[in-house]
Amino acid sequence: MSPSKTNMNWNCIILILLHGILAAQSQKLTAQSNLQSKEKNHVHAKMDALIKNQFGHYENNFEYSYYFTELIVIRQSEKPLTAKESEIEKFQKYNNRRLDLEEQMESRVAWMHFEQSAILTVHNHVITRNPRISVTHDKHDKHRTWFLHINNVQEEDMGRYMCQINTVTAKTQYGFVKVVVPPNIDDALTSSDVIVREGDNVTLRCKAKGSPEPSIKWKRDDNHKIVINKTLEVNDLETDSLELERISRLHMGAYLCIASNGVPPSVSKRIKVSVDFSPMVWIPHQLVGIPMGFNVTLECFIEANPTSLNYWTRENEQMITESPKYK
């Protein structure tokens, strides 16, 4: 076959694939309630959707043009994802999507990322410039088995993937890759340590990124209850924003913002709340009697934040300094 004719064939294949993407996007795809039923007109190229995971194999034969399967990537990985044995419900990592034909055919197989309308591979050739994408097939299999490999999975890889064979009537399969990412607290949108005056209101905010979207829970670092207001105290509270009304010295302490989305590990940030209040003086014994010539100790307790400067005076308001008589 001449080079010009080969290029023409490739151009034709790519145009057909692009047409298939646009046509598929224009129509509403619905899951069939009974994928095992047979149609009267048997499709010549029988297609099998096979999920291979690190625990086992799951295969579903069908003869429809469209089929959806949810494929889950448990978290980002620096290594190619692999497959071993188990049940489908324990499926955690996506490595490939397999297409089997009922007999040997000379048709071309292509992989596409549906949301990006991007052709990834055509037959043995990688079309995309993404270096993490590769394609292989089993030459010794009596069926043509094609594998799309995604190394070092990223969030951008999430979405529907389409495998298409350019038979006389193009056959298409869809798979969905869901990338899940552990939570990460966004410091730019999260409160840091705060200092407030007693009696004011304060709001602590906590934001986290991840997939699925993380939930936020608050609790005190000392395991004491969170005082929301005069009538409400809780052990923990699930909310992005923790609002403390008419704050008092009882609110003072460290609060933990904990983000989780079911993908380990959960993460937390410690936020310290400091409450400024005027000095409070408490004298346990205001009148003390002592025989002449004996020593006596006077007690005075002061609570304040920030720490107060304390001193003693006589009735004439003259400050008492340290001396052999006063210590």
Short mmCIF file of C-alpha atoms in Angstrom, two decimals:
data_model
loop_
_atom_site.label_atom_id
_atom_site.label_comp_id
_atom_site.label_asym_id
_atom_site.label_seq_id
_atom_site.Cartn_x
_atom_site.Cartn_y
_atom_site.Cartn_z
CA MET A 1 0.00 0.00 0.00
CA SER A 2 1.40 3.40 -1.00
CA PRO A 3 2.20 6.05 1.71
CA SER A 4 -0.45 8.42 0.31
CA LYS A 5 -3.10 5.74 0.50
CA THR A 6 -2.04 4.86 4.07
CA ASN A 7 -2.30 8.51 5.15
CA MET A 8 -5.70 8.72 3.51
CA ASN A 9 -6.85 5.67 5.47
CA TRP A 10 -5.60 7.15 8.77
CA ASN A 11 -7.31 10.47 8.05
CA CYS A 12 -10.50 8.62 7.25
CA ILE A 13 -10.32 6.64 10.52
CA ILE A 14 -9.74 9.79 12.61
CA LEU A 15 -12.62 11.60 10.89
CA ILE A 16 -14.90 8.63 11.57
CA LEU A 17 -13.83 8.60 15.23
CA LEU A 18 -14.43 12.33 15.62
CA HIS A 19 -17.82 11.90 14.02
CA GLY A 20 -18.55 9.09 16.48
CA ILE A 21 -17.66 11.32 19.46
CA LEU A 22 -19.85 14.21 18.29
CA ALA A 23 -22.73 11.90 17.47
CA ALA A 24 -22.50 10.18 20.84
CA GLN A 25 -22.45 13.50 22.68
CA SER A 26 -25.59 14.65 20.88
CA GLN A 27 -27.76 11.79 22.06
CA LYS A 28 -28.80 10.82 25.57
CA LEU A 29 -27.23 7.53 26.61
CA THR A 30 -29.28 5.39 28.98
CA ALA A 31 -28.38 2.22 30.83
CA GLN A 32 -30.30 -0.82 29.65
CA SER A 33 -32.29 -2.67 32.33
CA ASN A 34 -31.51 -6.10 30.89
CA LEU A 35 -28.12 -6.35 29.22
CA GLN A 36 -28.29 -10.12 28.98
CA SER A 37 -31.29 -10.26 26.60
CA LYS A 38 -30.70 -11.17 22.94
CA GLU A 39 -31.97 -9.20 19.97
CA LYS A 40 -33.55 -10.98 17.00
CA ASN A 41 -30.90 -9.59 14.65
CA HIS A 42 -27.65 -10.93 16.06
CA VAL A 43 -24.74 -8.47 15.88
CA HIS A 44 -21.83 -9.97 13.97
CA ALA A 45 -19.10 -8.54 16.21
CA LYS A 46 -19.87 -9.61 19.75
CA MET A 47 -18.37 -7.25 22.35
CA ASP A 48 -17.39 -8.09 25.92
CA ALA A 49 -16.75 -5.52 28.66
CA LEU A 50 -14.13 -6.96 30.98
CA ILE A 51 -12.88 -5.23 34.12
CA LYS A 52 -9.57 -6.55 35.38
CA ASN A 53 -8.66 -5.55 38.91
CA GLN A 54 -6.08 -6.35 41.55
CA PHE A 55 -8.36 -9.03 42.96
CA GLY A 56 -10.12 -10.68 40.01
CA HIS A 57 -11.97 -10.58 36.75
CA TYR A 58 -15.52 -9.58 35.94
CA GLU A 59 -16.99 -10.11 32.49
CA ASN A 60 -20.33 -9.09 31.03
CA ASN A 61 -21.25 -10.13 27.48
CA PHE A 62 -23.72 -8.04 25.56
CA GLU A 63 -24.73 -7.11 22.05
CA TYR A 64 -25.68 -3.46 22.42
CA SER A 65 -23.80 -0.51 21.02
CA TYR A 66 -23.61 1.36 24.33
CA TYR A 67 -22.85 0.22 27.82
CA PHE A 68 -21.71 2.02 30.96
CA THR A 69 -19.48 0.56 33.63
CA GLU A 70 -18.24 2.54 36.62
CA LEU A 71 -14.52 2.01 37.12
CA ILE A 72 -12.96 3.39 40.29
CA VAL A 73 -9.38 4.48 40.92
CA ILE A 74 -8.89 4.43 44.67
CA ARG A 75 -6.18 7.06 44.69
CA GLN A 76 -3.37 8.56 42.65
CA SER A 77 -0.49 6.19 41.97
CA GLU A 78 3.03 6.62 40.70
CA LYS A 79 3.09 3.10 39.30
CA PRO A 80 1.00 1.50 36.56
CA LEU A 81 -2.13 -0.02 38.05
CA THR A 82 -2.19 -3.83 38.14
CA ALA A 83 -4.78 -6.59 38.30
CA LYS A 84 -5.15 -9.60 40.63
CA GLU A 85 -8.01 -11.84 41.79
CA SER A 86 -11.16 -11.05 43.80
CA GLU A 87 -14.84 -10.13 43.51
CA ILE A 88 -15.98 -7.11 41.56
CA GLU A 89 -17.34 -5.37 44.67
CA LYS A 90 -13.80 -5.23 46.02
CA PHE A 91 -12.61 -3.48 42.86
CA GLN A 92 -10.41 -0.53 43.73
CA LYS A 93 -8.00 0.27 40.90
CA TYR A 94 -8.47 0.78 37.18
CA ASN A 95 -5.78 -0.37 34.77
CA ASN A 96 -7.36 -1.28 31.49
CA ARG A 97 -10.49 -1.71 29.49
CA ARG A 98 -10.74 -4.88 27.43
CA LEU A 99 -12.57 -5.40 24.17
CA ASP A 100 -13.02 -8.94 22.77
CA LEU A 101 -14.27 -9.74 19.30
CA GLU A 102 -16.06 -12.97 18.52
CA GLU A 103 -13.67 -13.66 15.64
CA GLN A 104 -10.51 -12.32 14.08
CA MET A 105 -11.16 -9.07 12.21
CA GLU A 106 -8.99 -6.54 10.43
CA SER A 107 -10.84 -3.60 11.96
CA ARG A 108 -9.06 -0.77 13.74
CA VAL A 109 -9.56 -0.18 17.47
CA ALA A 110 -9.42 3.32 18.94
CA TRP A 111 -9.60 4.76 22.46
CA MET A 112 -10.99 8.22 23.24
CA HIS A 113 -11.49 10.41 26.31
CA PHE A 114 -15.13 11.36 25.87
CA GLU A 115 -15.31 14.60 27.92
CA GLN A 116 -12.19 16.02 26.29
CA SER A 117 -13.26 14.84 22.81
CA ALA A 118 -9.68 13.62 22.49
CA ILE A 119 -8.52 10.63 20.47
CA LEU A 120 -5.97 8.80 22.62
CA THR A 121 -4.93 5.85 20.46
CA VAL A 122 -5.70 4.31 17.08
CA HIS A 123 -4.69 0.68 16.74
CA ASN A 124 -1.01 0.47 17.86
CA HIS A 125 -0.42 4.21 17.60
CA VAL A 126 -0.66 6.71 20.48
CA ILE A 127 -2.23 9.90 19.12
CA THR A 128 -2.31 11.97 22.31
CA ARG A 129 0.77 13.84 23.50
CA ASN A 130 0.13 12.67 27.04
CA PRO A 131 3.21 10.55 27.93
CA ARG A 132 1.25 8.63 30.57
CA ILE A 133 -0.99 6.97 27.97
CA SER A 134 -0.02 3.73 26.24
CA VAL A 135 -1.82 0.94 24.39
CA THR A 136 -1.03 -2.77 24.08
CA HIS A 137 -2.74 -5.90 22.82
CA ASP A 138 -2.33 -9.64 23.28
CA LYS A 139 -0.95 -11.07 20.05
CA HIS A 140 -1.40 -14.66 21.21
CA ASP A 141 -5.05 -14.33 22.25
CA LYS A 142 -7.46 -15.90 19.77
CA HIS A 143 -9.52 -12.75 20.30
CA ARG A 144 -8.19 -9.28 19.79
CA THR A 145 -7.72 -7.93 23.30
CA TRP A 146 -6.71 -4.27 23.56
CA PHE A 147 -5.54 -2.53 26.73
CA LEU A 148 -5.45 1.19 27.43
CA HIS A 149 -2.91 1.98 30.17
CA ILE A 150 -2.93 5.16 32.26
CA ASN A 151 0.17 5.57 34.39
CA ASN A 152 0.41 7.88 37.43
CA VAL A 153 -3.33 8.59 37.43
CA GLN A 154 -4.32 12.26 37.89
CA GLU A 155 -7.65 14.00 38.54
CA GLU A 156 -7.68 15.17 34.91
CA ASP A 157 -8.00 11.51 33.86
CA MET A 158 -11.48 11.31 35.38
CA GLY A 159 -14.38 10.82 32.99
CA ARG A 160 -15.84 8.55 30.32
CA TYR A 161 -13.62 6.59 27.97
CA MET A 162 -14.85 5.27 24.65
CA CYS A 163 -13.51 2.22 22.83
CA GLN A 164 -14.61 2.07 19.19
CA ILE A 165 -14.12 -0.45 16.37
CA ASN A 166 -14.47 0.81 12.82
CA THR A 167 -16.54 -2.11 11.56
CA VAL A 168 -19.15 -1.54 8.85
CA THR A 169 -21.45 -0.47 11.66
CA ALA A 170 -19.14 1.14 14.22
CA LYS A 171 -19.32 -0.54 17.63
CA THR A 172 -18.71 1.48 20.77
CA GLN A 173 -18.24 0.82 24.47
CA TYR A 174 -18.07 3.32 27.32
CA GLY A 175 -16.32 3.07 30.65
CA PHE A 176 -16.14 5.61 33.45
CA VAL A 177 -12.93 6.30 35.39
CA LYS A 178 -13.51 7.88 38.78
CA VAL A 179 -10.33 9.19 40.40
CA VAL A 180 -10.53 9.58 44.15
CA VAL A 181 -8.04 11.82 45.95
CA PRO A 182 -7.29 12.06 49.70
CA PRO A 183 -8.35 15.32 51.37
CA ASN A 184 -5.98 18.25 51.60
CA ILE A 185 -6.72 21.34 53.70
CA ASP A 186 -6.58 24.61 51.77
CA ASP A 187 -4.63 26.91 54.09
CA ALA A 188 -5.49 29.99 52.02
CA LEU A 189 -9.21 29.51 52.78
CA THR A 190 -8.80 28.15 56.32
CA SER A 191 -8.60 30.19 59.53
CA SER A 192 -5.34 30.49 61.42
CA ASP A 193 -4.82 31.22 65.13
CA VAL A 194 -7.08 34.04 66.30
CA ILE A 195 -7.18 36.52 69.21
CA VAL A 196 -10.58 37.98 70.12
CA ARG A 197 -12.00 40.12 72.91
CA GLU A 198 -14.38 38.55 75.38
CA GLY A 199 -17.98 39.12 74.34
CA ASP A 200 -17.31 39.21 70.60
CA ASN A 201 -18.50 36.63 68.06
CA VAL A 202 -15.97 34.59 66.10
CA THR A 203 -16.21 32.31 63.05
CA LEU A 204 -13.62 29.64 62.30
CA ARG A 205 -13.50 28.47 58.68
CA CYS A 206 -12.01 25.31 57.22
CA LYS A 207 -11.81 24.35 53.54
CA ALA A 208 -10.39 21.18 52.02
CA LYS A 209 -9.88 19.79 48.53
CA GLY A 210 -10.24 16.18 47.42
CA SER A 211 -12.40 13.80 45.45
CA PRO A 212 -15.07 13.08 46.55
CA GLU A 213 -15.50 16.49 48.19
CA PRO A 214 -14.33 16.18 51.82
CA SER A 215 -16.59 16.76 54.81
CA ILE A 216 -15.39 18.96 57.69
CA LYS A 217 -15.77 18.15 61.39
CA TRP A 218 -14.74 20.29 64.37
CA LYS A 219 -13.73 19.19 67.85
CA ARG A 220 -11.67 20.57 70.71
CA ASP A 221 -8.10 19.41 71.05
CA ASP A 222 -8.57 18.85 74.81
CA ASN A 223 -11.73 16.73 74.17
CA HIS A 224 -13.88 19.21 76.10
CA LYS A 225 -17.26 20.10 74.64
CA ILE A 226 -17.56 22.94 72.16
CA VAL A 227 -19.63 25.76 73.66
CA ILE A 228 -21.72 27.10 70.76
CA ASN A 229 -23.84 29.43 72.92
CA LYS A 230 -25.35 29.57 76.40
CA THR A 231 -27.73 26.68 75.68
CA LEU A 232 -25.80 24.46 73.27
CA GLU A 233 -22.67 22.38 73.87
CA VAL A 234 -21.53 19.57 71.55
CA ASN A 235 -18.69 17.05 71.42
CA ASP A 236 -18.13 17.72 67.71
CA LEU A 237 -19.83 19.55 64.88
CA GLU A 238 -19.86 18.84 61.13
CA THR A 239 -19.71 22.13 59.25
CA ASP A 240 -17.31 24.22 57.16
CA SER A 241 -17.73 27.23 59.47
CA LEU A 242 -17.74 27.02 63.26
CA GLU A 243 -19.58 30.01 64.77
CA LEU A 244 -19.01 30.85 68.44
CA GLU A 245 -21.38 33.46 69.92
CA ARG A 246 -20.45 35.97 72.64
CA ILE A 247 -17.15 34.29 73.20
CA SER A 248 -15.80 33.97 76.73
CA ARG A 249 -12.69 32.65 78.40
CA LEU A 250 -14.41 29.23 78.41
CA HIS A 251 -14.02 29.13 74.62
CA MET A 252 -10.28 29.61 74.86
CA GLY A 253 -8.19 26.68 73.60
CA ALA A 254 -7.23 24.75 70.46
CA TYR A 255 -9.81 23.53 67.94
CA LEU A 256 -9.25 20.78 65.38
CA CYS A 257 -10.60 21.03 61.86
CA ILE A 258 -10.74 17.46 60.49
CA ALA A 259 -11.27 16.79 56.77
CA SER A 260 -12.24 13.33 55.47
CA ASN A 261 -13.82 11.87 52.33
CA GLY A 262 -13.46 8.12 52.79
CA VAL A 263 -10.04 8.07 51.12
CA PRO A 264 -7.28 7.73 53.74
CA PRO A 265 -5.63 9.50 55.31
CA SER A 266 -7.87 12.10 56.90
CA VAL A 267 -6.12 15.41 57.63
CA SER A 268 -6.55 18.04 60.33
CA LYS A 269 -5.44 21.54 61.24
CA ARG A 270 -5.07 22.90 64.77
CA ILE A 271 -6.44 26.42 65.28
CA LYS A 272 -5.79 28.19 68.58
CA VAL A 273 -8.41 30.61 69.92
CA SER A 274 -7.11 33.14 72.45
CA VAL A 275 -9.61 35.33 74.34
CA ASP A 276 -8.52 38.66 75.81
CA PHE A 277 -10.30 39.73 79.00
CA SER A 278 -9.73 42.22 81.81
CA PRO A 279 -8.04 41.10 85.06
CA MET A 280 -10.24 39.40 87.62
CA VAL A 281 -9.00 39.61 91.24
CA TRP A 282 -9.92 37.06 93.90
CA ILE A 283 -8.75 37.35 97.52
CA PRO A 284 -9.60 34.24 99.57
CA HIS A 285 -8.99 35.91 102.98
CA GLN A 286 -9.69 39.61 103.05
CA LEU A 287 -9.12 39.91 106.83
CA VAL A 288 -6.10 38.22 108.41
CA GLY A 289 -5.13 38.43 112.08
CA ILE A 290 -1.59 37.66 113.24
CA PRO A 291 0.28 38.15 116.59
CA MET A 292 2.92 40.84 116.68
CA GLY A 293 6.37 39.62 115.63
CA PHE A 294 5.10 36.74 113.49
CA ASN A 295 5.31 36.43 109.71
CA VAL A 296 2.18 36.52 107.57
CA THR A 297 1.43 35.71 103.92
CA LEU A 298 -1.32 37.53 102.04
CA GLU A 299 -2.85 35.79 99.03
CA CYS A 300 -4.24 37.42 95.91
CA PHE A 301 -5.26 35.48 92.79
CA ILE A 302 -5.55 37.23 89.44
CA GLU A 303 -6.93 35.85 86.18
CA ALA A 304 -6.27 37.82 83.01
CA ASN A 305 -5.34 37.43 79.37
CA PRO A 306 -2.84 38.60 78.34
CA THR A 307 -0.97 38.07 81.60
CA SER A 308 -1.33 41.09 83.87
CA LEU A 309 1.37 43.04 85.69
CA ASN A 310 0.67 42.56 89.41
CA TYR A 311 1.90 44.59 92.40
CA TRP A 312 0.96 45.36 96.03
CA THR A 313 0.24 48.77 97.59
CA ARG A 314 -0.42 50.16 101.05
CA GLU A 315 -3.47 52.23 101.94
CA ASN A 316 -1.66 55.33 100.76
CA GLU A 317 -1.42 53.66 97.32
CA GLN A 318 2.36 53.60 97.56
CA MET A 319 3.66 50.55 95.71
CA ILE A 320 5.42 48.02 97.89
CA THR A 321 8.79 46.92 96.53
CA GLU A 322 10.81 43.89 97.52
CA SER A 323 12.86 44.46 100.67
CA PRO A 324 13.98 42.54 103.76
CA LYS A 325 10.49 43.14 105.18
CA TYR A 326 8.42 42.42 102.04
CA LYS A 327 9.06 39.49 99.75
#
